[in-house]
PDB file of N, CA and C in Angstrom:
ATOM      1  N   UNK A1414      78.404  89.529  82.549  1.00  0.00           N
ATOM      2  CA  UNK A1414      78.603  89.737  84.050  1.00  0.00           C
ATOM      3  C   UNK A1414      78.835  91.093  84.448  1.00  0.00           C
ATOM      4  N   UNK A1415      78.368  91.640  85.355  1.00  0.00           N
ATOM      5  CA  UNK A1415      78.905  93.351  85.873  1.00  0.00           C
ATOM      6  C   UNK A1415      79.294  93.056  87.263  1.00  0.00           C
ATOM      7  N   UNK A1416      80.490  93.384  87.276  1.00  0.00           N
ATOM      8  CA  UNK A1416      81.233  93.096  88.533  1.00  0.00           C
ATOM      9  C   UNK A1416      81.464  94.615  89.120  1.00  0.00           C
ATOM     10  N   UNK A1417      81.200  94.788  90.418  1.00  0.00           N
ATOM     11  CA  UNK A1417      81.547  95.974  91.321  1.00  0.00           C
ATOM     12  C   UNK A1417      82.234  95.724  92.500  1.00  0.00           C
ATOM     13  N   UNK A1418      83.251  96.616  92.594  1.00  0.00           N
ATOM     14  CA  UNK A1418      83.980  96.683  93.929  1.00  0.00           C
ATOM     15  C   UNK A1418      83.582  98.054  94.581  1.00  0.00           C
ATOM     16  N   UNK A1419      83.247  97.803  95.756  1.00  0.00           N
ATOM     17  CA  UNK A1419      82.900  99.146  96.596  1.00  0.00           C
ATOM     18  C   UNK A1419      83.819  99.283  97.816  1.00  0.00           C
ATOM     19  N   UNK A1420      84.630 100.381  98.035  1.00  0.00           N
ATOM     20  CA  UNK A1420      85.535 100.458  99.179  1.00  0.00           C
ATOM     21  C   UNK A1420      84.802 101.260 100.111  1.00  0.00           C
ATOM     22  N   UNK A1421      84.697 100.925 101.193  1.00  0.00           N
ATOM     23  CA  UNK A1421      84.108 101.886 102.091  1.00  0.00           C
ATOM     24  C   UNK A1421      84.956 102.131 103.511  1.00  0.00           C
ATOM     25  N   UNK A1422      84.793 103.207 103.973  1.00  0.00           N
ATOM     26  CA  UNK A1422      85.705 103.737 104.983  1.00  0.00           C
ATOM     27  C   UNK A1422      84.676 104.331 105.947  1.00  0.00           C
ATOM     28  N   UNK A1423      84.624 103.706 107.363  1.00  0.00           N
ATOM     29  CA  UNK A1423      84.262 104.119 108.287  1.00  0.00           C
ATOM     30  C   UNK A1423      85.227 105.345 109.395  1.00  0.00           C
ATOM     31  N   UNK A1424      84.900 106.546 109.235  1.00  0.00           N
ATOM     32  CA  UNK A1424      85.876 107.301 109.665  1.00  0.00           C
ATOM     33  C   UNK A1424      85.689 107.522 111.410  1.00  0.00           C
ATOM     34  N   UNK A1425      84.692 107.322 111.646  1.00  0.00           N
ATOM     35  CA  UNK A1425      84.249 107.171 113.165  1.00  0.00           C
ATOM     36  C   UNK A1425      84.342 105.869 113.840  1.00  0.00           C
ATOM     37  N   UNK A1426      85.065 105.549 114.903  1.00  0.00           N
ATOM     38  CA  UNK A1426      85.417 104.132 115.246  1.00  0.00           C
ATOM     39  C   UNK A1426      84.055 103.629 116.133  1.00  0.00           C
ATOM     40  N   UNK A1427      83.589 104.704 116.494  1.00  0.00           N
ATOM     41  CA  UNK A1427      82.244 104.046 117.073  1.00  0.00           C
ATOM     42  C   UNK A1427      81.068 103.668 116.188  1.00  0.00           C
ATOM     43  N   UNK A1428      81.049 103.772 115.112  1.00  0.00           N
ATOM     44  CA  UNK A1428      79.951 103.060 113.952  1.00  0.00           C
ATOM     45  C   UNK A1428      80.765 102.046 113.268  1.00  0.00           C
ATOM     46  N   UNK A1429      82.001 101.464 113.514  1.00  0.00           N
ATOM     47  CA  UNK A1429      82.392 100.398 112.650  1.00  0.00           C
ATOM     48  C   UNK A1429      81.357  99.013 112.972  1.00  0.00           C
ATOM     49  N   UNK A1430      81.309  98.883 114.209  1.00  0.00           N
ATOM     50  CA  UNK A1430      80.473  97.614 114.535  1.00  0.00           C
ATOM     51  C   UNK A1430      78.922  97.916 114.002  1.00  0.00           C
ATOM     52  N   UNK A1431      78.511  99.087 114.052  1.00  0.00           N
ATOM     53  CA  UNK A1431      77.157  99.308 113.583  1.00  0.00           C
ATOM     54  C   UNK A1431      77.153  98.948 112.064  1.00  0.00           C
ATOM     55  N   UNK A1432      77.833  99.433 111.303  1.00  0.00           N
ATOM     56  CA  UNK A1432      78.306  98.984 109.586  1.00  0.00           C
ATOM     57  C   UNK A1432      78.445  97.639 109.464  1.00  0.00           C
ATOM     58  N   UNK A1433      79.456  96.897 110.176  1.00  0.00           N
ATOM     59  CA  UNK A1433      79.688  95.681 109.717  1.00  0.00           C
ATOM     60  C   UNK A1433      78.279  94.827 110.256  1.00  0.00           C
ATOM     61  N   UNK A1434      77.737  95.104 110.753  1.00  0.00           N
ATOM     62  CA  UNK A1434      76.457  94.513 111.309  1.00  0.00           C
ATOM     63  C   UNK A1434      75.314  94.636 110.269  1.00  0.00           C
ATOM     64  N   UNK A1435      75.253  95.754 109.912  1.00  0.00           N
ATOM     65  CA  UNK A1435      74.442  96.344 108.665  1.00  0.00           C
ATOM     66  C   UNK A1435      74.589  95.388 107.215  1.00  0.00           C
ATOM     67  N   UNK A1436      76.253  95.391 107.036  1.00  0.00           N
ATOM     68  CA  UNK A1436      76.276  94.740 105.708  1.00  0.00           C
ATOM     69  C   UNK A1436      76.218  93.369 105.977  1.00  0.00           C
ATOM     70  N   UNK A1437      76.509  92.756 107.379  1.00  0.00           N
ATOM     71  CA  UNK A1437      76.235  91.238 107.280  1.00  0.00           C
ATOM     72  C   UNK A1437      74.897  90.998 107.198  1.00  0.00           C
ATOM     73  N   UNK A1438      73.969  92.000 107.620  1.00  0.00           N
ATOM     74  CA  UNK A1438      72.387  91.634 107.231  1.00  0.00           C
ATOM     75  C   UNK A1438      71.933  92.043 105.771  1.00  0.00           C
ATOM     76  N   UNK A1439      72.724  92.779 105.361  1.00  0.00           N
ATOM     77  CA  UNK A1439      72.260  92.941 103.629  1.00  0.00           C
ATOM     78  C   UNK A1439      72.734  91.435 102.791  1.00  0.00           C
ATOM     79  N   UNK A1440      73.529  90.984 103.246  1.00  0.00           N
ATOM     80  CA  UNK A1440      73.795  89.803 102.473  1.00  0.00           C
ATOM     81  C   UNK A1440      73.136  88.823 101.950  1.00  0.00           C
ATOM     82  N   UNK A1441      72.243  88.494 102.960  1.00  0.00           N
ATOM     83  CA  UNK A1441      71.057  87.420 102.401  1.00  0.00           C
ATOM     84  C   UNK A1441      69.897  88.098 101.584  1.00  0.00           C
ATOM     85  N   UNK A1442      69.712  89.354 101.673  1.00  0.00           N
ATOM     86  CA  UNK A1442      68.784  90.037 100.977  1.00  0.00           C
ATOM     87  C   UNK A1442      69.211  90.299  99.517  1.00  0.00           C
ATOM     88  N   UNK A1443      70.579  90.574  99.654  1.00  0.00           N
ATOM     89  CA  UNK A1443      71.031  90.771  98.079  1.00  0.00           C
ATOM     90  C   UNK A1443      71.140  89.704  97.222  1.00  0.00           C
ATOM     91  N   UNK A1444      71.631  88.656  97.853  1.00  0.00           N
ATOM     92  CA  UNK A1444      71.772  87.149  97.200  1.00  0.00           C
ATOM     93  C   UNK A1444      70.451  86.830  96.901  1.00  0.00           C
ATOM     94  N   UNK A1445      69.208  87.228  97.580  1.00  0.00           N
ATOM     95  CA  UNK A1445      67.986  86.661  96.995  1.00  0.00           C
ATOM     96  C   UNK A1445      67.346  87.694  95.860  1.00  0.00           C
ATOM     97  N   UNK A1446      68.021  88.517  95.365  1.00  0.00           N
ATOM     98  CA  UNK A1446      67.638  89.606  94.446  1.00  0.00           C
ATOM     99  C   UNK A1446      68.009  88.890  92.869  1.00  0.00           C
ATOM    100  N   UNK A1447      66.883  89.300  92.262  1.00  0.00           N
ATOM    101  CA  UNK A1447      66.900  88.581  90.890  1.00  0.00           C
ATOM    102  C   UNK A1447      68.344  88.981  90.303  1.00  0.00           C
ATOM    103  N   UNK A1448      69.021  88.239  89.595  1.00  0.00           N
ATOM    104  CA  UNK A1448      70.514  88.790  89.132  1.00  0.00           C
ATOM    105  C   UNK A1448      71.547  88.795  89.964  1.00  0.00           C
ATOM    106  N   UNK A1449      71.507  88.412  91.259  1.00  0.00           N
ATOM    107  CA  UNK A1449      72.591  88.596  92.186  1.00  0.00           C
ATOM    108  C   UNK A1449      73.436  87.399  91.786  1.00  0.00           C
ATOM    109  N   UNK A1450      74.800  87.323  91.620  1.00  0.00           N
ATOM    110  CA  UNK A1450      75.287  86.003  91.164  1.00  0.00           C
ATOM    111  C   UNK A1450      76.383  86.154  92.578  1.00  0.00           C
ATOM    112  N   UNK A1451      76.711  87.064  93.120  1.00  0.00           N
ATOM    113  CA  UNK A1451      77.519  86.585  94.690  1.00  0.00           C
ATOM    114  C   UNK A1451      77.639  88.329  95.021  1.00  0.00           C
ATOM    115  N   UNK A1452      77.787  88.370  96.213  1.00  0.00           N
ATOM    116  CA  UNK A1452      77.511  89.556  96.926  1.00  0.00           C
ATOM    117  C   UNK A1452      78.496  89.167  98.439  1.00  0.00           C
ATOM    118  N   UNK A1453      79.643  89.780  98.586  1.00  0.00           N
ATOM    119  CA  UNK A1453      80.178  89.491  99.641  1.00  0.00           C
ATOM    120  C   UNK A1453      80.951  90.828 100.560  1.00  0.00           C
ATOM    121  N   UNK A1454      80.694  90.918 101.620  1.00  0.00           N
ATOM    122  CA  UNK A1454      81.539  92.203 102.103  1.00  0.00           C
ATOM    123  C   UNK A1454      82.443  91.886 102.943  1.00  0.00           C
ATOM    124  N   UNK A1455      83.751  92.379 102.912  1.00  0.00           N
ATOM    125  CA  UNK A1455      84.953  92.112 103.591  1.00  0.00           C
ATOM    126  C   UNK A1455      85.484  93.182 104.472  1.00  0.00           C
ATOM    127  N   UNK A1456      86.089  92.750 105.899  1.00  0.00           N
ATOM    128  CA  UNK A1456      86.557  93.935 106.537  1.00  0.00           C
ATOM    129  C   UNK A1456      87.966  93.498 106.728  1.00  0.00           C
ATOM    130  N   UNK A1457      88.745  94.731 106.445  1.00  0.00           N
ATOM    131  CA  UNK A1457      90.269  94.592 106.647  1.00  0.00           C
ATOM    132  C   UNK A1457      90.758  94.294 108.059  1.00  0.00           C
ATOM    133  N   UNK A1458      91.580  92.938 108.174  1.00  0.00           N
ATOM    134  CA  UNK A1458      92.128  92.810 109.544  1.00  0.00           C
ATOM    135  C   UNK A1458      93.121  93.996 109.709  1.00  0.00           C
ATOM    136  N   UNK A1459      93.802  94.476 109.145  1.00  0.00           N
ATOM    137  CA  UNK A1459      94.572  95.693 109.464  1.00  0.00           C
ATOM    138  C   UNK A1459      94.132  97.052 109.781  1.00  0.00           C
ATOM    139  N   UNK A1460      92.715  97.354 109.525  1.00  0.00           N
ATOM    140  CA  UNK A1460      92.080  98.473 109.358  1.00  0.00           C
ATOM    141  C   UNK A1460      90.703  98.316 109.819  1.00  0.00           C
ATOM    142  N   UNK A1461      89.974  98.203 110.916  1.00  0.00           N
ATOM    143  CA  UNK A1461      88.886  97.484 110.913  1.00  0.00           C
ATOM    144  C   UNK A1461      87.814  98.646 110.481  1.00  0.00           C
ATOM    145  N   UNK A1462      88.237  99.861 110.199  1.00  0.00           N
ATOM    146  CA  UNK A1462      87.331 100.837 109.647  1.00  0.00           C
ATOM    147  C   UNK A1462      87.179 100.639 108.006  1.00  0.00           C
ATOM    148  N   UNK A1463      87.767  99.814 107.224  1.00  0.00           N
ATOM    149  CA  UNK A1463      87.737  99.650 106.145  1.00  0.00           C
ATOM    150  C   UNK A1463      87.106  98.276 105.700  1.00  0.00           C
ATOM    151  N   UNK A1464      86.172  98.691 104.623  1.00  0.00           N
ATOM    152  CA  UNK A1464      85.300  97.176 104.294  1.00  0.00           C
ATOM    153  C   UNK A1464      85.457  97.330 102.424  1.00  0.00           C
ATOM    154  N   UNK A1465      85.562  96.353 102.021  1.00  0.00           N
ATOM    155  CA  UNK A1465      85.467  95.861 100.541  1.00  0.00           C
ATOM    156  C   UNK A1465      84.254  95.291 100.338  1.00  0.00           C
ATOM    157  N   UNK A1466      83.427  95.653  99.330  1.00  0.00           N
ATOM    158  CA  UNK A1466      82.180  94.802  98.997  1.00  0.00           C
ATOM    159  C   UNK A1466      82.609  94.536  97.507  1.00  0.00           C
ATOM    160  N   UNK A1467      82.268  93.261  97.156  1.00  0.00           N
ATOM    161  CA  UNK A1467      82.655  92.520  95.880  1.00  0.00           C
ATOM    162  C   UNK A1467      81.177  92.230  95.572  1.00  0.00           C
ATOM    163  N   UNK A1468      80.801  92.615  94.339  1.00  0.00           N
ATOM    164  CA  UNK A1468      79.536  92.358  93.824  1.00  0.00           C
ATOM    165  C   UNK A1468      79.605  91.917  92.763  1.00  0.00           C
ATOM    166  N   UNK A1469      78.945  90.633  91.906  1.00  0.00           N
ATOM    167  CA  UNK A1469      78.537  90.283  90.774  1.00  0.00           C
ATOM    168  C   UNK A1469      77.139  90.109  90.237  1.00  0.00           C
ATOM    169  N   UNK A1470      76.999  90.764  89.494  1.00  0.00           N
ATOM    170  CA  UNK A1470      75.357  90.658  88.937  1.00  0.00           C
ATOM    171  C   UNK A1470      75.380  90.100  87.713  1.00  0.00           C
ATOM    172  N   UNK A1471      74.299  89.624  87.213  1.00  0.00           N
ATOM    173  CA  UNK A1471      74.036  88.924  85.953  1.00  0.00           C
ATOM    174  C   UNK A1471      74.239  90.086  84.824  1.00  0.00           C
ATOM    175  N   UNK A1472      73.983  91.541  85.126  1.00  0.00           N
ATOM    176  CA  UNK A1472      74.008  92.464  84.116  1.00  0.00           C
ATOM    177  C   UNK A1472      73.761  93.565  84.873  1.00  0.00           C
ATOM    178  N   UNK A1473      74.356  95.035  84.170  1.00  0.00           N
ATOM    179  CA  UNK A1473      74.186  96.175  85.010  1.00  0.00           C
ATOM    180  C   UNK A1473      72.781  96.483  85.268  1.00  0.00           C
ATOM    181  N   UNK A1474      71.933  96.231  84.363  1.00  0.00           N
ATOM    182  CA  UNK A1474      70.421  96.227  84.993  1.00  0.00           C
ATOM    183  C   UNK A1474      69.946  95.541  85.998  1.00  0.00           C
ATOM    184  N   UNK A1475      70.361  94.607  86.184  1.00  0.00           N
ATOM    185  CA  UNK A1475      70.236  93.977  87.396  1.00  0.00           C
ATOM    186  C   UNK A1475      70.886  94.503  88.875  1.00  0.00           C
ATOM    187  N   UNK A1476      71.908  95.171  88.590  1.00  0.00           N
ATOM    188  CA  UNK A1476      72.662  95.801  89.546  1.00  0.00           C
ATOM    189  C   UNK A1476      71.875  97.208  89.537  1.00  0.00           C
ATOM    190  N   UNK A1477      71.419  97.871  88.691  1.00  0.00           N
ATOM    191  CA  UNK A1477      70.819  99.167  88.516  1.00  0.00           C
ATOM    192  C   UNK A1477      69.149  99.052  89.671  1.00  0.00           C
ATOM    193  N   UNK A1478      68.768  97.684  89.347  1.00  0.00           N
ATOM    194  CA  UNK A1478      67.361  97.511  89.978  1.00  0.00           C
ATOM    195  C   UNK A1478      67.404  97.094  91.204  1.00  0.00           C
ATOM    196  N   UNK A1479      68.599  96.732  91.921  1.00  0.00           N
ATOM    197  CA  UNK A1479      69.095  96.488  93.455  1.00  0.00           C
ATOM    198  C   UNK A1479      68.884  97.826  94.159  1.00  0.00           C
ATOM    199  N   UNK A1480      69.176  99.014  93.590  1.00  0.00           N
ATOM    200  CA  UNK A1480      69.123 100.034  94.040  1.00  0.00           C
ATOM    201  C   UNK A1480      67.694 100.389  94.793  1.00  0.00           C
ATOM    202  N   UNK A1481      66.799 100.035  94.131  1.00  0.00           N
ATOM    203  CA  UNK A1481      65.422 100.074  94.781  1.00  0.00           C
ATOM    204  C   UNK A1481      64.711  98.862  95.656  1.00  0.00           C
ATOM    205  N   UNK A1482      65.765  97.860  95.880  1.00  0.00           N
ATOM    206  CA  UNK A1482      65.419  96.609  96.813  1.00  0.00           C
ATOM    207  C   UNK A1482      65.839  97.208  98.193  1.00  0.00           C
ATOM    208  N   UNK A1483      64.949  96.035  98.998  1.00  0.00           N
ATOM    209  CA  UNK A1483      65.216  96.295 100.758  1.00  0.00           C
ATOM    210  C   UNK A1483      66.626  96.410 101.084  1.00  0.00           C
ATOM    211  N   UNK A1484      67.725  95.742 100.472  1.00  0.00           N
ATOM    212  CA  UNK A1484      68.896  95.903 101.294  1.00  0.00           C
ATOM    213  C   UNK A1484      69.449  97.436 101.116  1.00  0.00           C
ATOM    214  N   UNK A1485      69.165  97.917 100.139  1.00  0.00           N
ATOM    215  CA  UNK A1485      69.638  99.237  99.817  1.00  0.00           C
ATOM    216  C   UNK A1485      68.695 100.270 100.661  1.00  0.00           C
ATOM    217  N   UNK A1486      67.404 100.262 100.267  1.00  0.00           N
ATOM    218  CA  UNK A1486      66.500 101.162 100.937  1.00  0.00           C
ATOM    219  C   UNK A1486      66.076 100.936 102.441  1.00  0.00           C
ATOM    220  N   UNK A1487      66.300 100.057 102.638  1.00  0.00           N
ATOM    221  CA  UNK A1487      66.085  99.694 104.353  1.00  0.00           C
ATOM    222  C   UNK A1487      67.147  99.357 105.267  1.00  0.00           C
ATOM    223  N   UNK A1488      68.272  99.462 104.348  1.00  0.00           N
ATOM    224  CA  UNK A1488      69.435  99.097 105.409  1.00  0.00           C
ATOM    225  C   UNK A1488      70.786  99.964 104.961  1.00  0.00           C
ATOM    226  N   UNK A1489      70.948  99.965 103.508  1.00  0.00           N
ATOM    227  CA  UNK A1489      72.501 100.623 103.465  1.00  0.00           C
ATOM    228  C   UNK A1489      72.299 102.485 103.211  1.00  0.00           C
ATOM    229  N   UNK A1490      70.918 102.725 102.781  1.00  0.00           N
ATOM    230  CA  UNK A1490      70.987 104.247 102.773  1.00  0.00           C
ATOM    231  C   UNK A1490      70.679 104.688 104.137  1.00  0.00           C
ATOM    232  N   UNK A1491      69.857 104.073 105.043  1.00  0.00           N
ATOM    233  CA  UNK A1491      69.614 104.775 106.196  1.00  0.00           C
ATOM    234  C   UNK A1491      70.852 104.403 107.588  1.00  0.00           C
ATOM    235  N   UNK A1492      71.237 103.367 107.284  1.00  0.00           N
ATOM    236  CA  UNK A1492      72.049 103.061 108.550  1.00  0.00           C
ATOM    237  C   UNK A1492      73.484 102.914 108.113  1.00  0.00           C
ATOM    238  N   UNK A1493      73.848 102.766 106.854  1.00  0.00           N
ATOM    239  CA  UNK A1493      75.384 102.555 106.433  1.00  0.00           C
ATOM    240  C   UNK A1493      75.593 104.090 105.485  1.00  0.00           C
ATOM    241  N   UNK A1494      75.127 104.563 104.782  1.00  0.00           N
ATOM    242  CA  UNK A1494      75.212 105.912 104.101  1.00  0.00           C
ATOM    243  C   UNK A1494      75.843 107.009 104.987  1.00  0.00           C
ATOM    244  N   UNK A1495      74.886 107.259 106.118  1.00  0.00           N
ATOM    245  CA  UNK A1495      75.525 108.083 107.146  1.00  0.00           C
ATOM    246  C   UNK A1495      76.821 108.176 107.656  1.00  0.00           C
ATOM    247  N   UNK A1496      77.292 107.084 107.840  1.00  0.00           N
ATOM    248  CA  UNK A1496      78.315 106.554 108.336  1.00  0.00           C
ATOM    249  C   UNK A1496      79.626 106.401 107.880  1.00  0.00           C
ATOM    250  N   UNK A1497      79.461 106.582 106.341  1.00  0.00           N
ATOM    251  CA  UNK A1497      80.555 106.056 105.726  1.00  0.00           C
ATOM    252  C   UNK A1497      81.226 107.033 104.680  1.00  0.00           C
ATOM    253  N   UNK A1498      82.412 106.779 103.988  1.00  0.00           N
ATOM    254  CA  UNK A1498      83.049 107.501 102.942  1.00  0.00           C
ATOM    255  C   UNK A1498      83.070 106.127 101.684  1.00  0.00           C
ATOM    256  N   UNK A1499      82.883 106.386 100.733  1.00  0.00           N
ATOM    257  CA  UNK A1499      82.958 105.270  99.949  1.00  0.00           C
ATOM    258  C   UNK A1499      83.443 105.787  98.470  1.00  0.00           C
ATOM    259  N   UNK A1500      84.058 104.806  97.732  1.00  0.00           N
ATOM    260  CA  UNK A1500      84.417 104.753  96.292  1.00  0.00           C
ATOM    261  C   UNK A1500      83.562 103.706  95.744  1.00  0.00           C
ATOM    262  N   UNK A1501      83.036 103.626  94.498  1.00  0.00           N
ATOM    263  CA  UNK A1501      82.452 102.928  93.880  1.00  0.00           C
ATOM    264  C   UNK A1501      83.004 102.474  92.345  1.00  0.00           C
ATOM    265  N   UNK A1502      83.339 101.432  92.234  1.00  0.00           N
ATOM    266  CA  UNK A1502      84.295 100.756  91.028  1.00  0.00           C
ATOM    267  C   UNK A1502      83.239  99.743  90.276  1.00  0.00           C
ATOM    268  N   UNK A1503      82.860 100.022  89.181  1.00  0.00           N
ATOM    269  CA  UNK A1503      82.538  98.971  88.351  1.00  0.00           C
ATOM    270  C   UNK A1503      83.675  98.259  87.782  1.00  0.00           C
ATOM    271  N   UNK A1504      83.996  97.050  87.901  1.00  0.00           N
ATOM    272  CA  UNK A1504      85.330  96.520  87.509  1.00  0.00           C
ATOM    273  C   UNK A1504      85.358  95.456  86.474  1.00  0.00           C
ATOM    274  N   UNK A1505      86.072  94.935  85.916  1.00  0.00           N
ATOM    275  CA  UNK A1505      86.654  93.674  85.331  1.00  0.00           C
ATOM    276  C   UNK A1505      87.804  92.943  85.688  1.00  0.00           C
ATOM    277  N   UNK A1506      87.707  91.680  85.947  1.00  0.00           N
ATOM    278  CA  UNK A1506      88.802  90.796  86.154  1.00  0.00           C
ATOM    279  C   UNK A1506      90.163  91.348  85.079  1.00  0.00           C
ATOM    280  N   UNK A1507      91.095  91.232  85.579  1.00  0.00           N
ATOM    281  CA  UNK A1507      92.246  91.423  84.851  1.00  0.00           C
ATOM    282  C   UNK A1507      92.737  90.612  83.917  1.00  0.00           C
ATOM    283  N   UNK A1508      92.252  89.201  84.340  1.00  0.00           N
ATOM    284  CA  UNK A1508      92.420  87.938  83.263  1.00  0.00           C
ATOM    285  C   UNK A1508      91.404  88.261  81.835  1.00  0.00           C
ATOM    286  N   UNK A1509      90.211  89.392  82.047  1.00  0.00           N
ATOM    287  CA  UNK A1509      89.544  89.192  81.219  1.00  0.00           C
ATOM    288  C   UNK A1509      88.412  88.252  81.498  1.00  0.00           C
ATOM    289  N   UNK A1510      88.271  87.411  82.057  1.00  0.00           N
ATOM    290  CA  UNK A1510      87.424  86.224  82.559  1.00  0.00           C
ATOM    291  C   UNK A1510      86.540  86.741  82.877  1.00  0.00           C
ATOM    292  N   UNK A1511      85.053  86.295  82.478  1.00  0.00           N
ATOM    293  CA  UNK A1511      83.685  86.897  83.068  1.00  0.00           C
ATOM    294  C   UNK A1511      83.192  85.619  83.364  1.00  0.00           C
TER     295      UNK A1511
END
């Protein structure tokens, strides 16, 4: 398994709803991709401009192939990337369980 955590910050309050909508539209596209085990986007209850994406892929290769899919190319790159700051963290569960 390949797990990824992406921390997203939307600095302009006027862009928060746009980013939230785009992330919601990405979810079914990501889940339909080969090798996507799970894909969730969470919005902070304390800071509406902060989102956390939690992704689980069958392998790093599957995640890398995801970059050329519709979710990334048609939504993430044009609609989200210009409005955010982000941190990308390939991650492992603390327990070591995969």
